[in-house]
Amino acid sequence: MTTLPAASLMSSGAIARSAKDRADTGFRAPFAADIGNHYLIGPYGPVVEEVTALDLPVTGRIPEDLVGRFIRNGPNPIEVTDPANHHWFLGEGMVHGVYLRAGTAEWYRNRFVRSRLVCDRLGAPYPAGTPRTRVDVVNTHVQRFGGKTLALVESGPPAISLSHELDTLSYEDFQGTLAGAFAAHPHLDPLTGEWHAVTYDSGVKSEVRHVVVGTDGKVRRSVAIPVSDGPMVHDFAFTQEYVLIFDLPVVWNDAASENGHLFPYQWSEGRAARVGLLPREGAATDIIWIDVPPCYVFHMANAFDAADGTVMVDLVEFSSMFRTSLQGPGEGPPVLSRWALDPVARTVNKSVLSGRPREFPRIDERLTGRPHRYIYGAGIQMDRGSALCFDTLTGVDLAHDFGPGRFGSECVFVPKSDIAGEGEGWVMTYVWNAPTNTSDLVIIDATRFDGPPQAVVHLPVRVPFGFHGSWIADGS
């Protein structure tokens, strides 16, 4: 672990020997008191310790075939000087992880992703490599690719590699082949082993890019796609034929930037919305643009090519975003929808799959780019949370209720084996327990989704509401 100088407000501590006898790594961050910002208090509020806890208590039985780490990334601001102007998406990155092996939960760790900006604030040494941007906070996702555990973010900063114990190692530029930004939501094509991303640079209004990282760990394709206004492209999807580019009305706002808004992406009233179908190996001139009704989409569950030639994409849709709520998402109930995009007629047919509010849709990622049946997600309720499983074949929408005062986050599906069928596996998520202000790792048997959990790993601390993560099996 990194040793920080005394000037960084350290207090010493030994490595924890049990969950009840835990200790931090020595760093405790100062934090400005919240004034009128929902995203700085309660379950969203930052934690001020980097903690290691061993031999975690478990209710139920952890499947012995789960050997690896469940890691999630999210914003955790060290210092906020203007709470009213703080946006949830801007906090320093912090990863949270639980390591499972032999039916036990060996450890929980949380660590700041030590970009240079974070290191400056902590008084810590910089990671290896060179960042391409002055602001290099990496706070949105964590995935495994090319034998590396990578913390991810969109809009310019590079990915950052992490050790098995979640300590920061180095900036990642894919062996010097990545010339521009990377993304928060790259997607692995399970048939080719390549990593696809749609990227953009904050403040650059004229283009987004489709980037493909090959199995050798080098960028083999980077296609600039002309756009206007600098749209925020958080996620994308692909099929076996196309890459889907979402050009929606949340765009860079010059006036907001000039007026000091640190997150100047806002809704542009009257701006057209469209989805581009870029042939997988095509040029930007080959893209097929299809107009869609104005809306915003953070996350796609998956897309696939239908037998009739249309492109189907399942996603969570908002009627608008950052039009009135400028500290974080908060406009309109998010709806699980299916869009049928016709590349010949250049039309879209939209249908609601479920009106139950949810976010963070995920599937069995062995089916990425091909037809899927189940979509997992985090249910949004006022007094309690739930994990959701929507069956696109039957229309059944199952809920795993966490109980009063317990709220979940993004769910990740883990197949029971390489040959297991779709839906045969485990669904994993972090759950905040409001009465105790601690969190649990909940493991659900997907074959009895609405039944009791398979196992609950009890953490001694709170995992703040954050963004995205992955199950990373040992040896992957």
Short mmCIF file of C-alpha atoms in Angstrom, two decimals:
data_model
loop_
_atom_site.label_atom_id
_atom_site.label_comp_id
_atom_site.label_asym_id
_atom_site.label_seq_id
_atom_site.Cartn_x
_atom_site.Cartn_y
_atom_site.Cartn_z
CA MET A 1 0.00 0.00 0.00
CA THR A 2 1.07 3.57 -0.63
CA THR A 3 2.57 5.39 2.34
CA LEU A 4 1.57 9.04 2.47
CA PRO A 5 3.50 11.84 4.18
CA ALA A 6 2.34 13.20 7.51
CA ALA A 7 1.25 16.45 5.86
CA SER A 8 -1.60 14.59 4.14
CA LEU A 9 -3.57 14.23 7.39
CA MET A 10 -2.54 10.63 7.94
CA SER A 11 -3.24 8.59 11.02
CA SER A 12 -1.42 5.29 11.38
CA GLY A 13 -3.07 1.87 11.44
CA ALA A 14 -2.22 -1.81 10.98
CA ILE A 15 -3.80 -4.16 8.49
CA ALA A 16 -7.08 -5.54 9.82
CA ARG A 17 -7.20 -9.15 10.98
CA SER A 18 -10.97 -9.49 10.94
CA ALA A 19 -14.02 -7.52 9.96
CA LYS A 20 -14.50 -6.56 13.62
CA ASP A 21 -10.85 -5.58 13.98
CA ARG A 22 -10.37 -3.56 10.84
CA ALA A 23 -7.97 -0.72 10.17
CA ASP A 24 -7.54 1.85 7.46
CA THR A 25 -4.50 2.37 5.25
CA GLY A 26 -3.60 5.54 7.06
CA PHE A 27 -5.44 8.12 4.97
CA ARG A 28 -8.48 10.09 6.14
CA ALA A 29 -9.71 12.77 3.77
CA PRO A 30 -11.04 16.14 4.90
CA PHE A 31 -14.51 16.91 3.59
CA ALA A 32 -16.46 20.14 3.36
CA ALA A 33 -19.89 20.06 4.98
CA ASP A 34 -22.83 19.66 2.63
CA ILE A 35 -25.03 22.66 1.88
CA GLY A 36 -28.07 21.92 -0.24
CA ASN A 37 -26.83 19.05 -2.37
CA HIS A 38 -28.59 15.69 -2.32
CA TYR A 39 -25.54 13.99 -3.84
CA LEU A 40 -23.24 14.83 -0.93
CA ILE A 41 -25.23 13.33 1.95
CA GLY A 42 -26.74 10.03 3.09
CA PRO A 43 -25.95 7.06 0.86
CA TYR A 44 -24.27 9.33 -1.72
CA GLY A 45 -21.96 10.99 0.79
CA PRO A 46 -18.24 10.25 0.50
CA VAL A 47 -16.37 7.99 2.90
CA VAL A 48 -13.20 9.35 4.44
CA GLU A 49 -11.22 6.19 5.12
CA GLU A 50 -9.47 3.65 2.95
CA VAL A 51 -10.35 0.42 4.75
CA THR A 52 -9.14 -3.17 4.67
CA ALA A 53 -11.35 -5.73 6.42
CA LEU A 54 -10.60 -9.45 6.51
CA ASP A 55 -12.65 -12.60 7.19
CA LEU A 56 -16.00 -11.01 6.54
CA PRO A 57 -19.11 -12.46 8.22
CA VAL A 58 -21.57 -14.19 5.87
CA THR A 59 -25.23 -15.11 6.12
CA GLY A 60 -26.07 -18.04 3.87
CA ARG A 61 -23.58 -19.90 1.70
CA ILE A 62 -21.18 -18.41 -0.84
CA PRO A 63 -20.94 -20.73 -3.86
CA GLU A 64 -17.48 -22.29 -3.89
CA ASP A 65 -17.17 -21.83 -7.65
CA LEU A 66 -17.16 -18.03 -7.16
CA VAL A 67 -13.45 -17.32 -6.94
CA GLY A 68 -12.55 -13.73 -7.70
CA ARG A 69 -13.32 -10.10 -6.95
CA PHE A 70 -16.55 -8.11 -7.15
CA ILE A 71 -15.35 -4.55 -7.77
CA ARG A 72 -17.30 -1.35 -8.21
CA ASN A 73 -16.17 2.20 -9.02
CA GLY A 74 -17.85 5.47 -8.11
CA PRO A 75 -17.32 9.13 -7.21
CA ASN A 76 -15.98 9.93 -3.75
CA PRO A 77 -15.02 13.61 -3.47
CA ILE A 78 -12.09 14.42 -1.20
CA GLU A 79 -12.89 18.09 -0.99
CA VAL A 80 -15.86 20.19 -2.12
CA THR A 81 -15.49 23.95 -1.95
CA ASP A 82 -18.84 24.80 -3.58
CA PRO A 83 -21.44 22.16 -2.64
CA ALA A 84 -24.28 23.89 -4.48
CA ASN A 85 -22.31 23.63 -7.73
CA HIS A 86 -21.06 20.10 -7.15
CA HIS A 87 -22.20 17.44 -9.62
CA TRP A 88 -22.42 13.78 -8.62
CA PHE A 89 -20.36 12.71 -11.65
CA LEU A 90 -17.30 14.74 -10.58
CA GLY A 91 -16.03 13.17 -7.36
CA GLU A 92 -12.65 11.45 -7.22
CA GLY A 93 -12.76 7.77 -8.10
CA MET A 94 -12.91 5.13 -5.39
CA VAL A 95 -13.08 1.39 -6.04
CA HIS A 96 -14.72 -1.03 -3.60
CA GLY A 97 -14.02 -4.74 -3.79
CA VAL A 98 -14.79 -8.04 -2.07
CA TYR A 99 -12.62 -11.10 -2.71
CA LEU A 100 -14.37 -14.49 -2.59
CA ARG A 101 -12.57 -17.82 -2.44
CA ALA A 102 -13.40 -21.33 -1.22
CA GLY A 103 -16.83 -20.29 0.00
CA THR A 104 -15.48 -17.44 2.14
CA ALA A 105 -15.24 -13.67 1.83
CA GLU A 106 -11.54 -13.11 2.42
CA TRP A 107 -11.43 -9.33 2.25
CA TYR A 108 -13.12 -6.04 1.56
CA ARG A 109 -11.03 -3.10 0.37
CA ASN A 110 -11.79 0.42 -0.78
CA ARG A 111 -9.11 2.52 -2.45
CA PHE A 112 -8.99 5.90 -4.14
CA VAL A 113 -8.07 5.60 -7.82
CA ARG A 114 -4.88 7.61 -7.58
CA SER A 115 -4.90 9.82 -10.66
CA ARG A 116 -2.54 12.79 -10.51
CA LEU A 117 -5.31 15.06 -9.30
CA VAL A 118 -6.07 12.63 -6.48
CA CYS A 119 -2.38 12.26 -5.67
CA ASP A 120 -1.96 16.03 -5.48
CA ARG A 121 -4.79 16.20 -2.96
CA LEU A 122 -3.47 13.26 -0.93
CA GLY A 123 0.21 14.16 -1.19
CA ALA A 124 0.87 10.77 -2.79
CA PRO A 125 3.31 9.77 -5.58
CA TYR A 126 1.95 9.74 -9.12
CA PRO A 127 1.13 6.48 -10.90
CA ALA A 128 3.40 5.32 -13.69
CA GLY A 129 2.83 6.72 -17.17
CA THR A 130 1.59 10.04 -18.43
CA PRO A 131 -2.00 11.33 -18.41
CA ARG A 132 -3.27 13.06 -21.54
CA THR A 133 -5.51 15.52 -19.69
CA ARG A 134 -5.00 17.93 -16.80
CA VAL A 135 -8.11 16.64 -15.03
CA ASP A 136 -7.73 12.87 -14.86
CA VAL A 137 -10.32 11.70 -12.33
CA VAL A 138 -11.32 8.08 -13.12
CA ASN A 139 -14.54 7.28 -11.29
CA THR A 140 -17.08 5.37 -13.38
CA HIS A 141 -16.36 1.72 -14.14
CA VAL A 142 -13.87 -1.09 -13.65
CA GLN A 143 -13.37 -3.97 -16.09
CA ARG A 144 -10.82 -6.64 -16.92
CA PHE A 145 -9.18 -6.68 -20.35
CA GLY A 146 -5.88 -8.02 -21.62
CA GLY A 147 -4.93 -9.36 -18.21
CA LYS A 148 -5.34 -5.95 -16.55
CA THR A 149 -7.90 -4.59 -14.09
CA LEU A 150 -8.77 -1.15 -15.46
CA ALA A 151 -10.61 1.74 -13.81
CA LEU A 152 -12.51 3.67 -16.49
CA VAL A 153 -14.10 7.05 -17.19
CA GLU A 154 -15.35 8.94 -20.26
CA SER A 155 -14.64 12.40 -21.68
CA GLY A 156 -10.84 12.37 -21.92
CA PRO A 157 -8.90 10.93 -18.97
CA PRO A 158 -7.09 7.63 -19.61
CA ALA A 159 -7.90 4.32 -17.99
CA ILE A 160 -5.87 3.43 -14.90
CA SER A 161 -4.69 -0.10 -14.08
CA LEU A 162 -5.12 -1.54 -10.60
CA SER A 163 -3.45 -4.34 -8.67
CA HIS A 164 -5.27 -7.40 -7.37
CA GLU A 165 -5.58 -5.57 -4.05
CA LEU A 166 -7.01 -2.47 -5.83
CA ASP A 167 -3.94 -0.26 -5.48
CA THR A 168 -3.23 2.10 -8.39
CA LEU A 169 -0.50 1.02 -10.82
CA SER A 170 -0.32 3.07 -14.02
CA TYR A 171 -2.11 4.96 -16.77
CA GLU A 172 -3.17 2.79 -19.71
CA ASP A 173 -2.68 3.85 -23.34
CA PHE A 174 -2.84 0.36 -24.91
CA GLN A 175 0.87 0.14 -25.68
CA GLY A 176 0.96 3.68 -27.01
CA THR A 177 -1.75 3.08 -29.63
CA LEU A 178 -4.58 5.14 -28.09
CA ALA A 179 -4.32 8.68 -29.43
CA GLY A 180 -7.40 10.17 -27.78
CA ALA A 181 -9.97 9.60 -25.07
CA PHE A 182 -11.26 6.25 -23.88
CA ALA A 183 -14.68 5.41 -22.43
CA ALA A 184 -16.61 4.50 -19.28
CA HIS A 185 -18.52 1.74 -21.08
CA PRO A 186 -16.37 -0.36 -23.38
CA HIS A 187 -18.00 -3.65 -24.33
CA LEU A 188 -16.27 -6.93 -25.06
CA ASP A 189 -17.36 -8.85 -28.14
CA PRO A 190 -17.42 -12.43 -26.79
CA LEU A 191 -17.10 -13.83 -30.32
CA THR A 192 -13.95 -11.94 -31.33
CA GLY A 193 -12.37 -11.07 -27.98
CA GLU A 194 -12.07 -7.43 -29.05
CA TRP A 195 -12.99 -4.46 -26.87
CA HIS A 196 -15.24 -1.81 -28.45
CA ALA A 197 -15.76 1.74 -27.18
CA VAL A 198 -17.41 4.97 -28.27
CA THR A 199 -15.32 7.85 -26.96
CA TYR A 200 -15.42 11.63 -26.78
CA ASP A 201 -13.32 14.46 -25.36
CA SER A 202 -14.89 16.94 -22.98
CA GLY A 203 -15.39 20.27 -24.76
CA VAL A 204 -14.66 18.86 -28.23
CA LYS A 205 -17.88 19.42 -30.15
CA SER A 206 -17.10 18.12 -33.61
CA GLU A 207 -16.65 14.36 -33.26
CA VAL A 208 -17.01 11.15 -31.31
CA ARG A 209 -14.98 8.02 -32.09
CA HIS A 210 -15.50 4.30 -32.45
CA VAL A 211 -12.42 2.62 -30.99
CA VAL A 212 -11.60 -1.09 -31.13
CA VAL A 213 -8.84 -2.64 -29.01
CA GLY A 214 -7.64 -5.93 -30.46
CA THR A 215 -6.79 -9.14 -28.67
CA ASP A 216 -3.14 -8.07 -28.68
CA GLY A 217 -4.01 -5.12 -26.43
CA LYS A 218 -3.46 -2.51 -29.16
CA VAL A 219 -5.96 -0.16 -30.80
CA ARG A 220 -6.60 -1.53 -34.28
CA ARG A 221 -9.43 0.81 -35.31
CA SER A 222 -10.33 4.41 -34.47
CA VAL A 223 -12.99 6.06 -36.61
CA ALA A 224 -13.94 9.73 -36.13
CA ILE A 225 -17.68 10.32 -36.51
CA PRO A 226 -18.69 13.94 -37.19
CA VAL A 227 -21.26 15.41 -34.78
CA SER A 228 -22.20 18.90 -33.62
CA ASP A 229 -22.58 20.52 -30.18
CA GLY A 230 -20.42 17.99 -28.29
CA PRO A 231 -22.98 15.38 -27.17
CA MET A 232 -22.45 13.41 -23.98
CA VAL A 233 -22.21 9.76 -25.06
CA HIS A 234 -22.12 7.72 -21.88
CA ASP A 235 -22.79 4.27 -23.34
CA PHE A 236 -23.40 2.53 -26.65
CA ALA A 237 -24.22 -0.90 -28.03
CA PHE A 238 -23.24 -3.06 -30.97
CA THR A 239 -24.63 -5.95 -32.96
CA GLN A 240 -22.85 -8.31 -35.32
CA GLU A 241 -23.52 -5.82 -38.14
CA TYR A 242 -23.48 -2.36 -36.56
CA VAL A 243 -22.14 -0.10 -33.84
CA LEU A 244 -24.89 2.15 -32.44
CA ILE A 245 -23.99 5.82 -31.91
CA PHE A 246 -26.41 7.79 -29.70
CA ASP A 247 -26.41 11.52 -30.54
CA LEU A 248 -28.93 12.88 -28.02
CA PRO A 249 -29.80 16.38 -26.72
CA VAL A 250 -27.49 16.47 -23.66
CA VAL A 251 -24.58 18.51 -25.03
CA TRP A 252 -21.70 20.76 -24.00
CA ASN A 253 -23.06 24.16 -22.93
CA ASP A 254 -20.59 27.02 -23.45
CA ALA A 255 -22.52 29.44 -21.26
CA ALA A 256 -22.63 26.97 -18.38
CA SER A 257 -18.89 26.37 -18.72
CA GLU A 258 -18.13 30.10 -18.77
CA ASN A 259 -20.35 30.61 -15.71
CA GLY A 260 -18.31 28.15 -13.67
CA HIS A 261 -20.38 24.99 -13.92
CA LEU A 262 -17.88 22.17 -13.45
CA PHE A 263 -20.19 19.79 -15.34
CA PRO A 264 -21.43 21.90 -18.26
CA TYR A 265 -23.42 19.19 -20.08
CA GLN A 266 -27.07 20.22 -20.21
CA TRP A 267 -30.30 19.52 -22.09
CA SER A 268 -30.56 21.44 -25.37
CA GLU A 269 -34.23 22.26 -25.94
CA GLY A 270 -35.27 21.77 -29.57
CA ARG A 271 -32.11 19.90 -30.57
CA ALA A 272 -32.72 16.84 -32.73
CA ALA A 273 -31.99 13.35 -31.44
CA ARG A 274 -30.68 10.53 -33.61
CA VAL A 275 -29.03 7.11 -33.55
CA GLY A 276 -26.32 6.19 -36.02
CA LEU A 277 -25.82 2.67 -37.37
CA LEU A 278 -22.13 2.41 -38.20
CA PRO A 279 -21.15 -0.79 -40.04
CA ARG A 280 -18.71 -2.66 -37.82
CA GLU A 281 -15.81 -2.15 -40.24
CA GLY A 282 -17.28 0.84 -42.10
CA ALA A 283 -16.12 4.41 -42.52
CA ALA A 284 -17.87 7.41 -41.01
CA THR A 285 -19.44 8.11 -44.41
CA ASP A 286 -21.20 4.73 -44.22
CA ILE A 287 -23.16 5.54 -41.09
CA ILE A 288 -26.95 5.41 -41.31
CA TRP A 289 -28.56 8.11 -39.17
CA ILE A 290 -32.08 7.54 -37.84
CA ASP A 291 -34.03 10.35 -36.17
CA VAL A 292 -35.62 9.46 -32.83
CA PRO A 293 -37.90 11.42 -30.48
CA PRO A 294 -35.89 13.65 -28.10
CA CYS A 295 -34.93 11.79 -24.91
CA TYR A 296 -31.80 10.76 -23.06
CA VAL A 297 -30.28 7.34 -22.50
CA PHE A 298 -27.41 6.66 -20.13
CA HIS A 299 -27.36 2.87 -20.48
CA MET A 300 -28.15 0.22 -23.04
CA ALA A 301 -28.73 -3.37 -21.94
CA ASN A 302 -27.82 -4.86 -25.32
CA ALA A 303 -28.52 -4.77 -29.06
CA PHE A 304 -28.86 -7.42 -31.75
CA ASP A 305 -29.76 -7.89 -35.41
CA ALA A 306 -33.31 -9.17 -35.95
CA ALA A 307 -34.16 -11.64 -38.68
CA ASP A 308 -36.07 -8.97 -40.65
CA GLY A 309 -33.02 -6.69 -40.86
CA THR A 310 -34.02 -4.28 -38.10
CA VAL A 311 -31.67 -3.50 -35.25
CA MET A 312 -33.14 -4.10 -31.81
CA VAL A 313 -31.77 -2.30 -28.74
CA ASP A 314 -33.03 -2.56 -25.17
CA LEU A 315 -32.27 0.44 -22.98
CA VAL A 316 -33.36 2.66 -20.10
CA GLU A 317 -34.90 5.88 -21.40
CA PHE A 318 -35.45 9.27 -19.74
CA SER A 319 -37.74 11.91 -21.25
CA SER A 320 -34.99 14.51 -20.62
CA MET A 321 -31.84 14.95 -18.57
CA PHE A 322 -30.00 17.91 -16.99
CA ARG A 323 -32.73 20.30 -18.01
CA THR A 324 -33.71 21.36 -14.47
CA SER A 325 -31.68 19.01 -12.28
CA LEU A 326 -28.06 20.17 -12.54
CA GLN A 327 -26.44 18.27 -9.66
CA GLY A 328 -27.12 14.78 -11.00
CA PRO A 329 -29.80 12.65 -12.66
CA GLY A 330 -33.29 13.39 -11.41
CA GLU A 331 -35.78 14.06 -14.20
CA GLY A 332 -38.64 11.75 -15.01
CA PRO A 333 -39.00 8.03 -14.23
CA PRO A 334 -36.56 5.88 -16.21
CA VAL A 335 -38.38 3.37 -18.42
CA LEU A 336 -37.10 0.09 -19.82
CA SER A 337 -37.76 0.28 -23.57
CA ARG A 338 -37.04 -1.61 -26.79
CA TRP A 339 -36.22 0.36 -29.93
CA ALA A 340 -36.51 -1.28 -33.35
CA LEU A 341 -34.29 0.66 -35.77
CA ASP A 342 -34.93 0.14 -39.48
CA PRO A 343 -31.76 0.88 -41.49
CA VAL A 344 -33.68 0.89 -44.80
CA ALA A 345 -36.67 3.06 -43.92
CA ARG A 346 -34.55 5.00 -41.36
CA THR A 347 -37.33 4.85 -38.79
CA VAL A 348 -37.62 3.79 -35.18
CA ASN A 349 -40.45 1.90 -33.48
CA LYS A 350 -40.35 2.27 -29.70
CA SER A 351 -42.15 0.04 -27.18
CA VAL A 352 -42.12 0.01 -23.38
CA LEU A 353 -40.95 -3.29 -21.92
CA SER A 354 -41.62 -2.30 -18.31
CA GLY A 355 -42.75 0.92 -16.67
CA ARG A 356 -41.24 -0.07 -13.31
CA PRO A 357 -38.50 2.52 -12.64
CA ARG A 358 -34.97 1.13 -12.87
CA GLU A 359 -31.46 1.88 -14.01
CA PHE A 360 -28.12 0.16 -14.72
CA PRO A 361 -29.42 -2.58 -17.07
CA ARG A 362 -27.10 -5.56 -17.48
CA ILE A 363 -27.34 -8.92 -19.24
CA ASP A 364 -25.42 -12.16 -19.38
CA GLU A 365 -22.49 -10.60 -21.23
CA ARG A 366 -21.67 -13.82 -23.06
CA LEU A 367 -24.58 -12.69 -25.30
CA THR A 368 -23.39 -9.14 -25.98
CA GLY A 369 -24.31 -8.19 -29.55
CA ARG A 370 -26.69 -11.14 -29.95
CA PRO A 371 -30.27 -11.88 -28.81
CA HIS A 372 -30.75 -12.04 -25.06
CA ARG A 373 -33.66 -12.97 -22.82
CA TYR A 374 -33.01 -11.55 -19.34
CA ILE A 375 -32.25 -7.96 -18.32
CA TYR A 376 -31.12 -7.28 -14.75
CA GLY A 377 -31.31 -3.87 -13.11
CA ALA A 378 -31.54 -1.80 -9.97
CA GLY A 379 -35.11 -0.96 -8.93
CA ILE A 380 -35.83 2.61 -7.87
CA GLN A 381 -38.24 2.98 -4.94
CA MET A 382 -38.67 5.44 -2.08
CA ASP A 383 -38.64 3.27 1.07
CA ARG A 384 -36.73 0.19 -0.09
CA GLY A 385 -34.72 -1.13 -2.99
CA SER A 386 -34.79 -4.20 -5.15
CA ALA A 387 -32.94 -6.03 -7.86
CA LEU A 388 -35.03 -6.57 -10.98
CA CYS A 389 -35.05 -9.24 -13.67
CA PHE A 390 -37.11 -8.64 -16.79
CA ASP A 391 -37.85 -11.59 -19.07
CA THR A 392 -38.10 -10.29 -22.65
CA LEU A 393 -39.69 -13.58 -23.78
CA THR A 394 -42.58 -13.71 -21.30
CA GLY A 395 -42.80 -10.10 -20.13
CA VAL A 396 -42.49 -11.21 -16.49
CA ASP A 397 -40.71 -8.65 -14.29
CA LEU A 398 -39.36 -10.29 -11.13
CA ALA A 399 -38.13 -8.36 -8.10
CA HIS A 400 -35.71 -9.41 -5.39
CA ASP A 401 -36.82 -7.22 -2.48
CA PHE A 402 -33.99 -6.12 -0.17
CA GLY A 403 -36.43 -5.09 2.57
CA PRO A 404 -37.31 -1.77 4.23
CA GLY A 405 -34.48 0.71 4.45
CA ARG A 406 -32.18 -1.34 2.21
CA PHE A 407 -31.24 -0.03 -1.23
CA GLY A 408 -29.29 -1.72 -4.01
CA SER A 409 -27.13 -0.57 -6.88
CA GLU A 410 -26.05 -2.03 -10.21
CA CYS A 411 -26.47 -5.81 -10.55
CA VAL A 412 -23.91 -7.98 -12.32
CA PHE A 413 -24.75 -11.43 -13.71
CA VAL A 414 -22.16 -14.20 -13.28
CA PRO A 415 -22.78 -17.53 -15.09
CA LYS A 416 -22.37 -20.67 -12.96
CA SER A 417 -20.01 -22.09 -15.55
CA ASP A 418 -18.82 -21.48 -19.10
CA ILE A 419 -21.45 -23.89 -20.41
CA ALA A 420 -24.32 -22.73 -18.19
CA GLY A 421 -27.42 -21.52 -19.99
CA GLU A 422 -28.63 -17.92 -19.96
CA GLY A 423 -30.09 -17.17 -16.54
CA GLU A 424 -28.17 -19.98 -14.83
CA GLY A 425 -25.90 -18.10 -12.49
CA TRP A 426 -25.55 -15.52 -9.78
CA VAL A 427 -26.61 -11.89 -9.59
CA MET A 428 -24.36 -9.76 -7.38
CA THR A 429 -24.86 -6.25 -6.03
CA TYR A 430 -23.92 -3.96 -3.16
CA VAL A 431 -26.81 -3.04 -0.86
CA TRP A 432 -26.87 -0.11 1.58
CA ASN A 433 -28.53 -0.72 4.94
CA ALA A 434 -29.85 2.67 6.09
CA PRO A 435 -30.47 1.80 9.80
CA THR A 436 -26.84 0.71 10.33
CA ASN A 437 -25.26 2.88 7.60
CA THR A 438 -23.28 -0.14 6.42
CA SER A 439 -23.40 -2.15 3.21
CA ASP A 440 -23.61 -5.79 2.18
CA LEU A 441 -22.61 -7.74 -0.88
CA VAL A 442 -25.77 -9.67 -1.81
CA ILE A 443 -25.53 -12.78 -4.00
CA ILE A 444 -28.80 -13.92 -5.63
CA ASP A 445 -29.41 -17.25 -7.35
CA ALA A 446 -30.80 -16.10 -10.72
CA THR A 447 -32.83 -19.31 -11.08
CA ARG A 448 -34.89 -18.33 -7.99
CA PHE A 449 -34.51 -14.61 -8.38
CA ASP A 450 -37.39 -13.51 -6.18
CA GLY A 451 -36.48 -15.93 -3.38
CA PRO A 452 -34.13 -15.44 -0.43
CA PRO A 453 -30.55 -14.47 -1.26
CA GLN A 454 -27.98 -17.18 -1.75
CA ALA A 455 -25.56 -15.30 0.50
CA VAL A 456 -25.09 -11.93 2.14
CA VAL A 457 -21.55 -10.73 2.87
CA HIS A 458 -21.66 -8.17 5.65
CA LEU A 459 -19.28 -5.23 5.29
CA PRO A 460 -18.21 -3.12 8.28
CA VAL A 461 -18.56 0.15 6.34
CA ARG A 462 -20.82 1.88 3.83
CA VAL A 463 -20.27 1.60 0.08
CA PRO A 464 -21.61 4.92 -1.27
CA PHE A 465 -24.06 4.84 -4.15
CA GLY A 466 -21.87 4.82 -7.23
CA PHE A 467 -21.75 3.62 -10.79
CA HIS A 468 -20.45 0.46 -12.43
CA GLY A 469 -18.41 -2.63 -11.76
CA SER A 470 -17.60 -6.19 -12.66
CA TRP A 471 -17.09 -9.68 -11.37
CA ILE A 472 -13.44 -10.48 -12.15
CA ALA A 473 -12.73 -14.18 -11.77
CA ASP A 474 -9.26 -15.30 -10.82
CA GLY A 475 -7.26 -16.20 -13.90
CA SER A 476 -9.35 -14.06 -16.27
#
